[in-house]
XYZ file of C-alpha atoms in Angstrom:
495
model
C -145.281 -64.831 -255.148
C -147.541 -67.696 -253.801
C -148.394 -65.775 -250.557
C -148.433 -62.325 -251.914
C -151.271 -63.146 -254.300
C -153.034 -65.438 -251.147
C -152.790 -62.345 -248.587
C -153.066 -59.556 -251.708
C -156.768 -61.489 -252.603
C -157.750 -61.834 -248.801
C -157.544 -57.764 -248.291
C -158.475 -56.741 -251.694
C -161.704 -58.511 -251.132
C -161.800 -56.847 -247.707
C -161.174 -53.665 -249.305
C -163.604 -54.077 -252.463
C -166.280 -54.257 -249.403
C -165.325 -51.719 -248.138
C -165.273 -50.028 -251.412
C -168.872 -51.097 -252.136
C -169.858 -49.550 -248.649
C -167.342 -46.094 -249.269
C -169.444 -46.068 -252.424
C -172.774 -45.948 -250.890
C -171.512 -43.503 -248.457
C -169.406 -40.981 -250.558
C -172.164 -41.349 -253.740
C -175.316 -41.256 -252.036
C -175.169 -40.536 -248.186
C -172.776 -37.711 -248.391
C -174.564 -35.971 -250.961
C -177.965 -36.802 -249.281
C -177.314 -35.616 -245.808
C -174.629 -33.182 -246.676
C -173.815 -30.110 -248.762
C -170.945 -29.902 -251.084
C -169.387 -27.666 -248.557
C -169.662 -30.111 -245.709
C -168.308 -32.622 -247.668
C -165.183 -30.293 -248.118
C -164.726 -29.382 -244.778
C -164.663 -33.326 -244.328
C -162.025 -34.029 -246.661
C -159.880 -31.247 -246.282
C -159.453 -32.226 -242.360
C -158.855 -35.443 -243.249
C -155.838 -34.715 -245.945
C -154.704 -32.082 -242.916
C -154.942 -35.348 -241.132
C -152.482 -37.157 -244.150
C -149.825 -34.402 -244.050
C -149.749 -34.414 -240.102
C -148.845 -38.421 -239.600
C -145.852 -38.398 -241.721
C -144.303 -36.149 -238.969
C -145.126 -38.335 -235.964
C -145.083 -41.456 -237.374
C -141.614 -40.421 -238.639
C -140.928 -43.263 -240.640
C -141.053 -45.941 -237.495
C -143.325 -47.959 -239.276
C -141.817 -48.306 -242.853
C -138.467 -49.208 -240.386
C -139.860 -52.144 -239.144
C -141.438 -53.795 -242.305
C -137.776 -53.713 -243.804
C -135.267 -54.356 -240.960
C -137.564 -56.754 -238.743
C -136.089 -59.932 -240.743
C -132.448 -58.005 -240.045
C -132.998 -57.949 -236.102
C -135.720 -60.880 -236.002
C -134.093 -63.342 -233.200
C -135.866 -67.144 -233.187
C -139.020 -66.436 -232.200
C -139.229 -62.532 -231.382
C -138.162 -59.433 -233.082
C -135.402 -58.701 -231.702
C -136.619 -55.575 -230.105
C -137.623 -53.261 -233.358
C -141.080 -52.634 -232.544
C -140.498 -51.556 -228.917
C -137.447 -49.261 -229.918
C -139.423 -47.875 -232.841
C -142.957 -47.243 -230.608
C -140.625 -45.317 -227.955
C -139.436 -43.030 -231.105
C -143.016 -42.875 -232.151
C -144.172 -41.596 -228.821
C -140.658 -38.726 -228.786
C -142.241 -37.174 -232.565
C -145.846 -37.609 -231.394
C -144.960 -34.554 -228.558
C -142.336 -33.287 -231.128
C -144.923 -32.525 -233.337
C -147.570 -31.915 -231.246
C -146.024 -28.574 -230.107
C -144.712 -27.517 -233.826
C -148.024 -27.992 -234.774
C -149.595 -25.495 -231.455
C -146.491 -22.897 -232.420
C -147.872 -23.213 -236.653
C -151.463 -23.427 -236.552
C -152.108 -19.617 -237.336
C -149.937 -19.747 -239.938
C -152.189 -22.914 -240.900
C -155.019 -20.773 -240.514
C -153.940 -17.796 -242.633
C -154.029 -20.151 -245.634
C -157.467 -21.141 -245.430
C -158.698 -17.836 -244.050
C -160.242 -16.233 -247.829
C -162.141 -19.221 -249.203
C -162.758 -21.681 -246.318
C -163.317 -19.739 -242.797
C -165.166 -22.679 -242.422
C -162.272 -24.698 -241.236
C -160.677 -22.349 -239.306
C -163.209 -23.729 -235.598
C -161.134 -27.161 -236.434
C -158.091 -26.985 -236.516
C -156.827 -29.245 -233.843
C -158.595 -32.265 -235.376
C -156.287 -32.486 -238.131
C -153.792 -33.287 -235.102
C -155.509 -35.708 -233.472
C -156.859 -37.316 -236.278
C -152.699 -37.388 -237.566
C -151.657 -38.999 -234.316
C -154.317 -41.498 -234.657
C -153.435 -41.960 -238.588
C -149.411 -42.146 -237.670
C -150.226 -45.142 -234.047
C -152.556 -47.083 -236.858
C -149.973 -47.713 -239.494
C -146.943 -48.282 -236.880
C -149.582 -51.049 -235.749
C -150.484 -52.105 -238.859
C -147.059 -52.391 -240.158
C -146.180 -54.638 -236.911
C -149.189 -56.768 -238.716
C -147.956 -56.637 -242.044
C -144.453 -58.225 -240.934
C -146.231 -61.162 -239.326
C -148.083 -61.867 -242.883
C -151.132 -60.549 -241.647
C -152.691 -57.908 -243.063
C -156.066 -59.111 -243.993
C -157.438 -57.888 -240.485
C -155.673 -54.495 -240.567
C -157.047 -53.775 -244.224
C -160.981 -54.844 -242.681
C -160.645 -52.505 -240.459
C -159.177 -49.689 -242.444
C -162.003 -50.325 -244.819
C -164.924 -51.865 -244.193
C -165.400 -51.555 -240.401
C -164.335 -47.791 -240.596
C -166.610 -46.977 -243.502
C -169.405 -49.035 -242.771
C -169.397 -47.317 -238.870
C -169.383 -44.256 -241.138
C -172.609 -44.881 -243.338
C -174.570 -45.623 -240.338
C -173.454 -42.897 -238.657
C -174.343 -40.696 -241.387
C -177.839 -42.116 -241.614
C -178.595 -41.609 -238.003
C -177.473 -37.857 -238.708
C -179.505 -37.582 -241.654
C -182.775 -38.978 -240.399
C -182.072 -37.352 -236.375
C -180.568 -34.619 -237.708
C -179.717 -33.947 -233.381
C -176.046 -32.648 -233.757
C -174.707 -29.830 -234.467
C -172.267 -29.230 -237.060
C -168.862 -29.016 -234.689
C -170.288 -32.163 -233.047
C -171.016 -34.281 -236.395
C -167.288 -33.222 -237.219
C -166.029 -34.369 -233.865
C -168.060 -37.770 -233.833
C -167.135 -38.500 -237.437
C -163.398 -38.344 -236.892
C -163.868 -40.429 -233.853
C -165.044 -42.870 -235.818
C -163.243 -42.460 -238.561
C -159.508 -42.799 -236.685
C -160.361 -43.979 -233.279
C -162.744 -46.635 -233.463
C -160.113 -48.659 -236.037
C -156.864 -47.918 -234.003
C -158.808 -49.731 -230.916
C -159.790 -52.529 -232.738
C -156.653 -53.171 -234.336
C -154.454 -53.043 -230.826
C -156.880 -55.568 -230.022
C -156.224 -57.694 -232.901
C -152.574 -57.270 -232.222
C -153.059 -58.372 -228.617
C -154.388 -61.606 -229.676
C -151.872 -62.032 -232.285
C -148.674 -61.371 -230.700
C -148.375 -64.499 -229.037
C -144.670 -63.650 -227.253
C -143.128 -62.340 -231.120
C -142.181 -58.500 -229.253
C -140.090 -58.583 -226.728
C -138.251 -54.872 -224.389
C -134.569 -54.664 -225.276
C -132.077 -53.695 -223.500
C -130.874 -50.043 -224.075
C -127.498 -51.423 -225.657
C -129.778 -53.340 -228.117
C -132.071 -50.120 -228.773
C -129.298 -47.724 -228.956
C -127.768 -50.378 -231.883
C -131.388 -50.577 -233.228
C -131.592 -46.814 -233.835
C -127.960 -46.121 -234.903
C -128.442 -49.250 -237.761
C -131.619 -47.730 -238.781
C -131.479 -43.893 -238.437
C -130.141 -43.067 -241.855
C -132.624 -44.708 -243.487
C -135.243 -43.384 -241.235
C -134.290 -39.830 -241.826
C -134.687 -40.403 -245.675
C -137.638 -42.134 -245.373
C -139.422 -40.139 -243.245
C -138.423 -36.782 -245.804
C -139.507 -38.970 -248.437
C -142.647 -39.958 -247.379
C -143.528 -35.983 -246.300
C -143.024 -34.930 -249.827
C -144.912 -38.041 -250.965
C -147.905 -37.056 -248.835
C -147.297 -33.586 -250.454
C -147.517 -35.513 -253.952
C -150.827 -37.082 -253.226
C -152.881 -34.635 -251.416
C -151.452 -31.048 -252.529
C -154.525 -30.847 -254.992
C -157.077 -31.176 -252.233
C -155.684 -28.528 -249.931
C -154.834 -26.488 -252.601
C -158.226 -25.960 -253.937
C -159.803 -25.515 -250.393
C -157.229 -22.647 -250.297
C -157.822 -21.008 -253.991
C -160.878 -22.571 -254.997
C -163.014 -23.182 -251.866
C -164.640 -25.951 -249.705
C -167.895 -26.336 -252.125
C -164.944 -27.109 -254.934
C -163.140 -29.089 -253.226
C -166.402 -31.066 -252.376
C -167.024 -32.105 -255.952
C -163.470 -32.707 -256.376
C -163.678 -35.352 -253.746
C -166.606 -37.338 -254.986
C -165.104 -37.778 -258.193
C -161.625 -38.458 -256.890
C -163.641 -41.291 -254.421
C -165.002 -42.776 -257.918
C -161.580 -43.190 -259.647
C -159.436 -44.674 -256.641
C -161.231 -47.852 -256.945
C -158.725 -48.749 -259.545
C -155.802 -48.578 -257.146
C -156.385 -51.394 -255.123
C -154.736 -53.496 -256.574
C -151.625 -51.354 -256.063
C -152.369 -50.796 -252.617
C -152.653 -54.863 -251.377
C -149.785 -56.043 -253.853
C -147.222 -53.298 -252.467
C -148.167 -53.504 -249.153
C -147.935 -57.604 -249.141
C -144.830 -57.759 -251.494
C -142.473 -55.504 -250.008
C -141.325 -57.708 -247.297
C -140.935 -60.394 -249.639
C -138.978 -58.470 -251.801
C -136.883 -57.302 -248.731
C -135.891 -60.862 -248.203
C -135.358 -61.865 -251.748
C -133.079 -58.526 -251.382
C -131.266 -59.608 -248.794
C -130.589 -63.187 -250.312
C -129.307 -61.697 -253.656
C -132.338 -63.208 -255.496
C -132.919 -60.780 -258.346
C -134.813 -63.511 -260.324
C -137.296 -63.668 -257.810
C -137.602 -59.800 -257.525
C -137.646 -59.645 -261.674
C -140.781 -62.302 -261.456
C -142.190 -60.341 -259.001
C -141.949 -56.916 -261.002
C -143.145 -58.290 -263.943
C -146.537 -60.003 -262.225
C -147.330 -56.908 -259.952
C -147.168 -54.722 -263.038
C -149.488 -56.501 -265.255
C -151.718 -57.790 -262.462
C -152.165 -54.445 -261.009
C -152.937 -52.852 -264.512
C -155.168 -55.352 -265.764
C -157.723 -55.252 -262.886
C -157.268 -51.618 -262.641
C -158.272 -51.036 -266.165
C -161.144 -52.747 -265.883
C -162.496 -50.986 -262.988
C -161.414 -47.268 -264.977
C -163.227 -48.534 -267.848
C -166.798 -49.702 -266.077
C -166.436 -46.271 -264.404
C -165.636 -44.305 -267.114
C -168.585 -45.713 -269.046
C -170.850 -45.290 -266.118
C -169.469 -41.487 -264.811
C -172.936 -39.766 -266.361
C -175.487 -42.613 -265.029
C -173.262 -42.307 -261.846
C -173.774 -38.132 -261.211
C -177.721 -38.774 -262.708
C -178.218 -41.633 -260.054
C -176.821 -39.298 -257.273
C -178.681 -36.977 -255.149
C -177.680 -33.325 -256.683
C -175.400 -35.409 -258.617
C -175.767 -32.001 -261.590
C -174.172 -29.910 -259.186
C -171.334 -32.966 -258.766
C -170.881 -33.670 -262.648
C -168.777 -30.877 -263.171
C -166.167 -33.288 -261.608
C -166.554 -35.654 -264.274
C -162.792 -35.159 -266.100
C -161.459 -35.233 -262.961
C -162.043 -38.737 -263.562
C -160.498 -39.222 -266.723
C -156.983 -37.596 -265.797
C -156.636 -39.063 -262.487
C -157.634 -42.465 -263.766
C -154.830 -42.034 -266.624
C -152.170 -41.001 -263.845
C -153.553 -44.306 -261.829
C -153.848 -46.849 -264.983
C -149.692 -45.147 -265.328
C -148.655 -45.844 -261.428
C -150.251 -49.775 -261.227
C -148.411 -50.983 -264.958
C -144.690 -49.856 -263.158
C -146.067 -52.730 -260.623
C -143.979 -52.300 -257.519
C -140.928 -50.274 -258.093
C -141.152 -47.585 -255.044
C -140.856 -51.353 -252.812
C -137.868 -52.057 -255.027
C -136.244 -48.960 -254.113
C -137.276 -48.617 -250.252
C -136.433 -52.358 -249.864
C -132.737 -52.155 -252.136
C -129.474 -49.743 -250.913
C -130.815 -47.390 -253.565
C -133.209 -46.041 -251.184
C -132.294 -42.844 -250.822
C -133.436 -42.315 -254.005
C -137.311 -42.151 -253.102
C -136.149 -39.252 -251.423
C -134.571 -37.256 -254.149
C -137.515 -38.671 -256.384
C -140.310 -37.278 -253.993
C -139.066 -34.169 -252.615
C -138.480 -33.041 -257.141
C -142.336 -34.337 -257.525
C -143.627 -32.176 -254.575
C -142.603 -29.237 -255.616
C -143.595 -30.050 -259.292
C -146.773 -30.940 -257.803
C -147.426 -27.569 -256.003
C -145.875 -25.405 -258.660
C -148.384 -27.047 -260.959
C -151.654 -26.452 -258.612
C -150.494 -23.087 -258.121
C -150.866 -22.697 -262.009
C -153.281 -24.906 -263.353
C -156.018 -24.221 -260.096
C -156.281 -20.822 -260.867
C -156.864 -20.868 -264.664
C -158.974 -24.274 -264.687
C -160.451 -24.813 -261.139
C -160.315 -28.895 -260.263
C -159.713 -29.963 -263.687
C -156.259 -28.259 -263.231
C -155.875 -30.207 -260.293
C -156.085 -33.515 -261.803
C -154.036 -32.281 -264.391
C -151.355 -31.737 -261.787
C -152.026 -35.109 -260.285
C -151.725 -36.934 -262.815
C -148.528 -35.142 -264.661
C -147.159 -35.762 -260.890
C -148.181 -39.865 -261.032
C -146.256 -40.024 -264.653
C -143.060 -38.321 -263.754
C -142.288 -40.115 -260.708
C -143.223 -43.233 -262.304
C -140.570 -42.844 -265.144
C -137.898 -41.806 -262.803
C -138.616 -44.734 -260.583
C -138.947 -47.128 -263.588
C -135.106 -45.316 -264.568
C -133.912 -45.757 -261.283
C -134.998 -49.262 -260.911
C -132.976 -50.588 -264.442
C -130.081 -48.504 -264.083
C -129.074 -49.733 -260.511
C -130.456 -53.687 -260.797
C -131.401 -54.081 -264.580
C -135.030 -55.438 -263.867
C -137.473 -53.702 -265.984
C -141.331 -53.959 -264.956
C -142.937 -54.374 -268.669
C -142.932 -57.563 -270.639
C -144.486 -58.767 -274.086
C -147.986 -59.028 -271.681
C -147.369 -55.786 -271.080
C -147.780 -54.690 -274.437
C -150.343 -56.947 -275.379
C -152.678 -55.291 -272.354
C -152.553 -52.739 -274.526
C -154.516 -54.125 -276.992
C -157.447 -54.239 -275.182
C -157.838 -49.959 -275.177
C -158.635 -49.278 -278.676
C -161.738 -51.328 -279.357
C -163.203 -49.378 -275.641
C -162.286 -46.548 -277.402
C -164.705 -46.414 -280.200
C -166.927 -48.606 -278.365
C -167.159 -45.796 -275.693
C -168.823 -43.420 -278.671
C -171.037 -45.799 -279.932
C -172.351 -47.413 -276.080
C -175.557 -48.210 -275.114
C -177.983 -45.670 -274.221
C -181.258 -45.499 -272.983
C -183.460 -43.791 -270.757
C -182.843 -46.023 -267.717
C -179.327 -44.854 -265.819
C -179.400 -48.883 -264.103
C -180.118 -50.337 -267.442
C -177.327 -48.476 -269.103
C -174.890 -49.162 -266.340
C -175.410 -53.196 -266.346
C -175.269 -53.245 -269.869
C -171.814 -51.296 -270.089
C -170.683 -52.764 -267.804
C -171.306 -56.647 -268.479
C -170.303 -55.592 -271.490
C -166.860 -54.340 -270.638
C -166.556 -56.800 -268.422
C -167.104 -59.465 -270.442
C -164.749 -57.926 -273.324
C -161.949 -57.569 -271.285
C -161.724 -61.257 -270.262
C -162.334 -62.696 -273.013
C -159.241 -60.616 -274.555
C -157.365 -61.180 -271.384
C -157.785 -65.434 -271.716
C -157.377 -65.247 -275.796
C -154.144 -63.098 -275.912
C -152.786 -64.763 -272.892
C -151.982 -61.418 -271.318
C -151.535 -62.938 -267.717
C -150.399 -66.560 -267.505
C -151.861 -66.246 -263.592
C -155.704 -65.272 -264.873
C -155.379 -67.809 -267.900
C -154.825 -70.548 -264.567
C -157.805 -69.211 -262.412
C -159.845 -69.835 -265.592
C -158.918 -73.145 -266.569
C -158.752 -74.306 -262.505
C -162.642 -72.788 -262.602
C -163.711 -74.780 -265.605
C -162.046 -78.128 -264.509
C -164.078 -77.613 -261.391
C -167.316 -77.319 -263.131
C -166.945 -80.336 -265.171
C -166.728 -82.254 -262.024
């Protein structure tokens, strides 16, 4: 677990910067420079972007974070990468041509409420071939223990490239609106991929090396099953996460989907520590796997699940606190406040997904994998059945309804899964002292400080929360790991 937590604190201080500077961006810049409507022609071609990659990336680089230790010869690997970039490259003109033959029928969804999007329509394409090369790359990172550099760039140096981008639109306001769409996705996809081949460059150091077709032909058979499930699995996961979005540009309109996004942008803070842990542990957990170590994997399950919710509830419950000072701070932030609740039910869904700690890497990394399939492709229809009710009747409320119904469900059958095939469970007797900490917040949350200053309110909540929650955290003992930090910090400053 030693260099899961050491690489998982490297990028989730990369990507709290980046965070910080998304923040700026998404609560002030956007909303400064752009109109609601804007902002939802931005986000909607970027989750047109999400649903395109899974298709070209086609699973390649999920393939090589969990059979590069299986094919990994002395110092090289064996040949993975190469045979999985040349299958890349085969779905990249696959789908490049299903997606020529289906964008009217793309069109015709979007037609009634956002025409908007209809002069755009190929940048979902290139912005999902750029998506799909990044993560193949990244994932060739991620297997050589690096993915501090990867996450910077996905982060920080994309959304910082952003914000000043933005600002030189807003104050030489000299592009039109097709080219601010065009130079923003640039940016946005582009700029990263280049400086991550870069990195990779640098870093490879003689580790890939060309097979020999006999090699790649026993590369693909070995790994083709798994691919095919993977890749169907992570299509209906895409589905899963960014259904809502598309599905109120379609019913509800870009100017909804706008407000949607800002407050969606406010609550994802709290997955982070999902993202880094997942991303870091699941090779580990593919060796420990592979080595019949279930102890290790256990330990690992247990740590992830309370790590991941403790930090996570933290950040929910600053934000929470803060939502109103937030939307009062923001330029037109009353037109933006109607996303407030949107808030509240994705964080619940969130807070659910980070204390089952890393179960999905369980599965993808066990011979149970096949189940993510038959997991994700139940939740994606749930997940568009609901939208198509709850969008309708309640507008983008009924969209984080539907999100977060869909983040409890497949949680639960994961968490199922998970016991019934190894007997490792994710919650312990931290687990259920964490949950101590929510009642007090509770009726503090009625009873919090007000004033007529939004800053003053907001550092008072929140040094208040903040200082709450650790307090509880050291005195119930919730997580051995903190209780360490804290005692290693103190030691330290008696010196």
């Amino acid at each position: 677990m030693g260099i899961i937590l050491r690489q998982a604190a490297k990028s989730a201080v990369a990507t709290y910067v980046g965070i910080a500077i998304g923040a700026v961006t998404m609560l002030y810049l956007f909303p400064k420079f752009l109109d609601a409507r804007e902002i939802g022609l931005v986000k909607t071609i970027i989750d047109m972007s999400g649903l395109v990659a899974p298709f070209i990336v086609f699973g390649t680089g999920h393939v090589i974070k969990r059979y590069y230790n299986d094919f990994k010869e002395n110092d090289t690997d064996g040949g993975i990468v190469f045979t999985n970039f040349l299958v890349l490259l085969f779905f990249t003109a696959v789908s490049s041509v299903l997606y020529y033959f289906l964008k009217d029928l793309i069109a015709g969804a979007f037609y009634d409420k956002s025409p908007e999007l209809i002069s755009y329509l190929y940048i979902p394409l290139f912005g999902g071939i750029m998506s799909a090369y990044f993560f193949f790359f990244r994932s060739v990172s991620v297997v050589f223990l690096r993915t501090t550099v990867p996450t910077i760039l996905n982060t920080t140096v994309t959304r910082f490239s952003v914000a000043v981008f933005l600002i030189l639109y807003g104050f030489w306001p000299v592009l039109t609106r097709t080219e601010f769409v065009y130079t923003y996705m640039a940016l946005y996809y582009l700029f990263p991929l280049i400086l991550l081949l870069i990195y990779l460059a640098w870093l490879n150091q003689g580790r890939l090396m060309i097979p020999a077709v006999s090699k790649m032909k026993e590369i693909v058979k070995h790994t083709s099953q798994y691919n095919f499930t993977l890749v169907t699995a992570s299509i209906s996961g895409v589905i899963i996460q960014i259904s809502d979005s598309l599905m109120i540009s379609s019913k509800e309109g870009l100017v909804s989907n706008g407000i949607y996004a800002i407050s969606f942008y406010m609550v994802s803070v709290i997955s982070i520590p999902r993202r880094t842990i997942a991303e870091i542990s699941f090779p580990v957990i593919r060796k420990l796997i592979l080595r019949d170590n279930w102890a290790e994997v256990q330990d690992i399950y247990f740590k992830s699940s309370i790590s991941q919710f403790l930090l996570g509830f933290v950040a929910f419950a600053v934000i929470w606190f803060n939502a109103d000072d937030i939307f009062e701070l923001m330029p037109n932030g009353e037109q933006y406040a109607a996303g407030k609740y949107v808030i509240l039910f994705i964080g619940i869904g969130m807070l659910f997904d980070l204390i089952t700690g890393v179960n999905r890497q369980i599965i993808e990394a066990s011979k149970v994998y096949r189940f993510n399939l038959f997991v994700n492709i139940i939740l994606s229809v749930l997940a568009i059945v609901l939208n198509l009710i709850l969008i309708p009747r309640y507008g983008i409320i009924g969209a984080a309804v539907a999100s977060m119904s869909s983040l409890v469900i497949v949680n639960l059958l994961m968490i199922f899964i998970v016991y019934h095939y190894f007997k490792i469970w994710p919650f312990s007797r931290q687990s259920m002292k964490s949950l101590l900490l929510i009642p007090p917040l509770i009726v503090y949350y009625f009873f919090q400080f007000n004033s007529d200053n939004p800053l003053l309110d907001m550092f008072v909540n929140s040094t208040l929360i903040c200082g709450y929650s650790g307090l509880s955290i050291y005195w119930l003992k919730v997580s051995p790991d903190f209780n360490t930090i804290v005692h290693q910090l103190l030691t330290r400053l008696k010196r």
